[in-house]
Amino acid sequence: MNFIVDDIDATVKKLAGKKVRAEQYDMPGMKTGPDGIWRNQDKTMGPRAMAWIKDPDAHIIGVLQQ
């Protein structure tokens, strides 16, 4: 499941204030920054930025900015 937001930086910061942390990934072609946000370098397609969080049952939820 993905949620589209207008400002991913503000959303991730607000979630962090509620003790919800963004997941960290370090894979070829996809590395999140220290804030847990992956920034799309390919400006021609896909979301501008994305972060992933886990719900209490460990399901991964995406938060993305178009």
Short mmCIF file of C-alpha atoms in Angstrom, two decimals:
data_model
loop_
_atom_site.label_atom_id
_atom_site.label_comp_id
_atom_site.label_asym_id
_atom_site.label_seq_id
_atom_site.Cartn_x
_atom_site.Cartn_y
_atom_site.Cartn_z
CA MET A 1 0.00 0.00 0.00
CA ASN A 2 1.27 3.46 -0.86
CA PHE A 3 0.20 6.86 0.38
CA ILE A 4 0.84 9.86 -1.86
CA VAL A 5 1.85 13.00 0.05
CA ASP A 6 2.61 16.57 -1.01
CA ASP A 7 5.75 16.93 1.12
CA ILE A 8 7.61 13.73 1.93
CA ASP A 9 10.21 15.48 4.11
CA ALA A 10 7.53 16.96 6.37
CA THR A 11 5.59 13.68 6.45
CA VAL A 12 8.62 11.58 7.43
CA LYS A 13 9.54 14.15 10.08
CA LYS A 14 6.00 14.11 11.50
CA LEU A 15 6.00 10.29 11.58
CA ALA A 16 9.37 10.30 13.36
CA GLY A 17 7.85 12.58 16.00
CA LYS A 18 5.30 9.83 16.62
CA LYS A 19 8.08 7.21 16.97
CA VAL A 20 7.46 5.78 13.47
CA ARG A 21 10.78 5.44 11.70
CA ALA A 22 11.40 5.10 8.01
CA GLU A 23 13.14 1.90 6.96
CA GLN A 24 16.72 2.03 5.70
CA TYR A 25 17.62 0.31 2.42
CA ASP A 26 20.97 -0.02 0.69
CA MET A 27 20.56 -1.97 -2.53
CA PRO A 28 21.90 -1.42 -6.04
CA GLY A 29 19.86 1.41 -7.53
CA MET A 30 18.02 2.16 -4.29
CA LYS A 31 19.70 3.63 -1.24
CA THR A 32 17.79 5.66 1.32
CA GLY A 33 19.33 8.70 2.94
CA PRO A 34 19.87 9.14 6.68
CA ASP A 35 16.26 10.31 6.96
CA GLY A 36 15.03 7.06 5.35
CA ILE A 37 13.97 8.79 2.12
CA TRP A 38 14.98 7.44 -1.27
CA ARG A 39 15.34 10.22 -3.84
CA ASN A 40 14.71 9.25 -7.45
CA GLN A 41 17.63 10.29 -9.66
CA ASP A 42 15.73 9.38 -12.86
CA LYS A 43 13.58 12.48 -13.30
CA THR A 44 11.77 11.02 -16.32
CA MET A 45 9.65 8.42 -14.52
CA GLY A 46 8.46 7.20 -11.14
CA PRO A 47 7.95 9.09 -7.90
CA ARG A 48 10.21 11.98 -6.95
CA ALA A 49 10.92 10.49 -3.54
CA MET A 50 9.74 7.58 -1.42
CA ALA A 51 10.03 6.22 2.11
CA TRP A 52 8.84 2.98 3.66
CA ILE A 53 7.51 2.32 7.13
CA LYS A 54 6.28 -0.84 8.85
CA ASP A 55 2.93 -1.18 10.58
CA PRO A 56 2.66 -3.10 13.90
CA ASP A 57 2.33 -6.39 11.97
CA ALA A 58 5.52 -5.65 9.96
CA HIS A 59 3.65 -4.91 6.69
CA ILE A 60 5.60 -2.41 4.61
CA ILE A 61 3.76 0.78 3.68
CA GLY A 62 5.09 3.23 1.12
CA VAL A 63 4.91 7.00 1.42
CA LEU A 64 5.66 8.75 -1.85
CA GLN A 65 5.83 12.19 -3.37
CA GLN A 66 5.03 12.51 -7.06
#
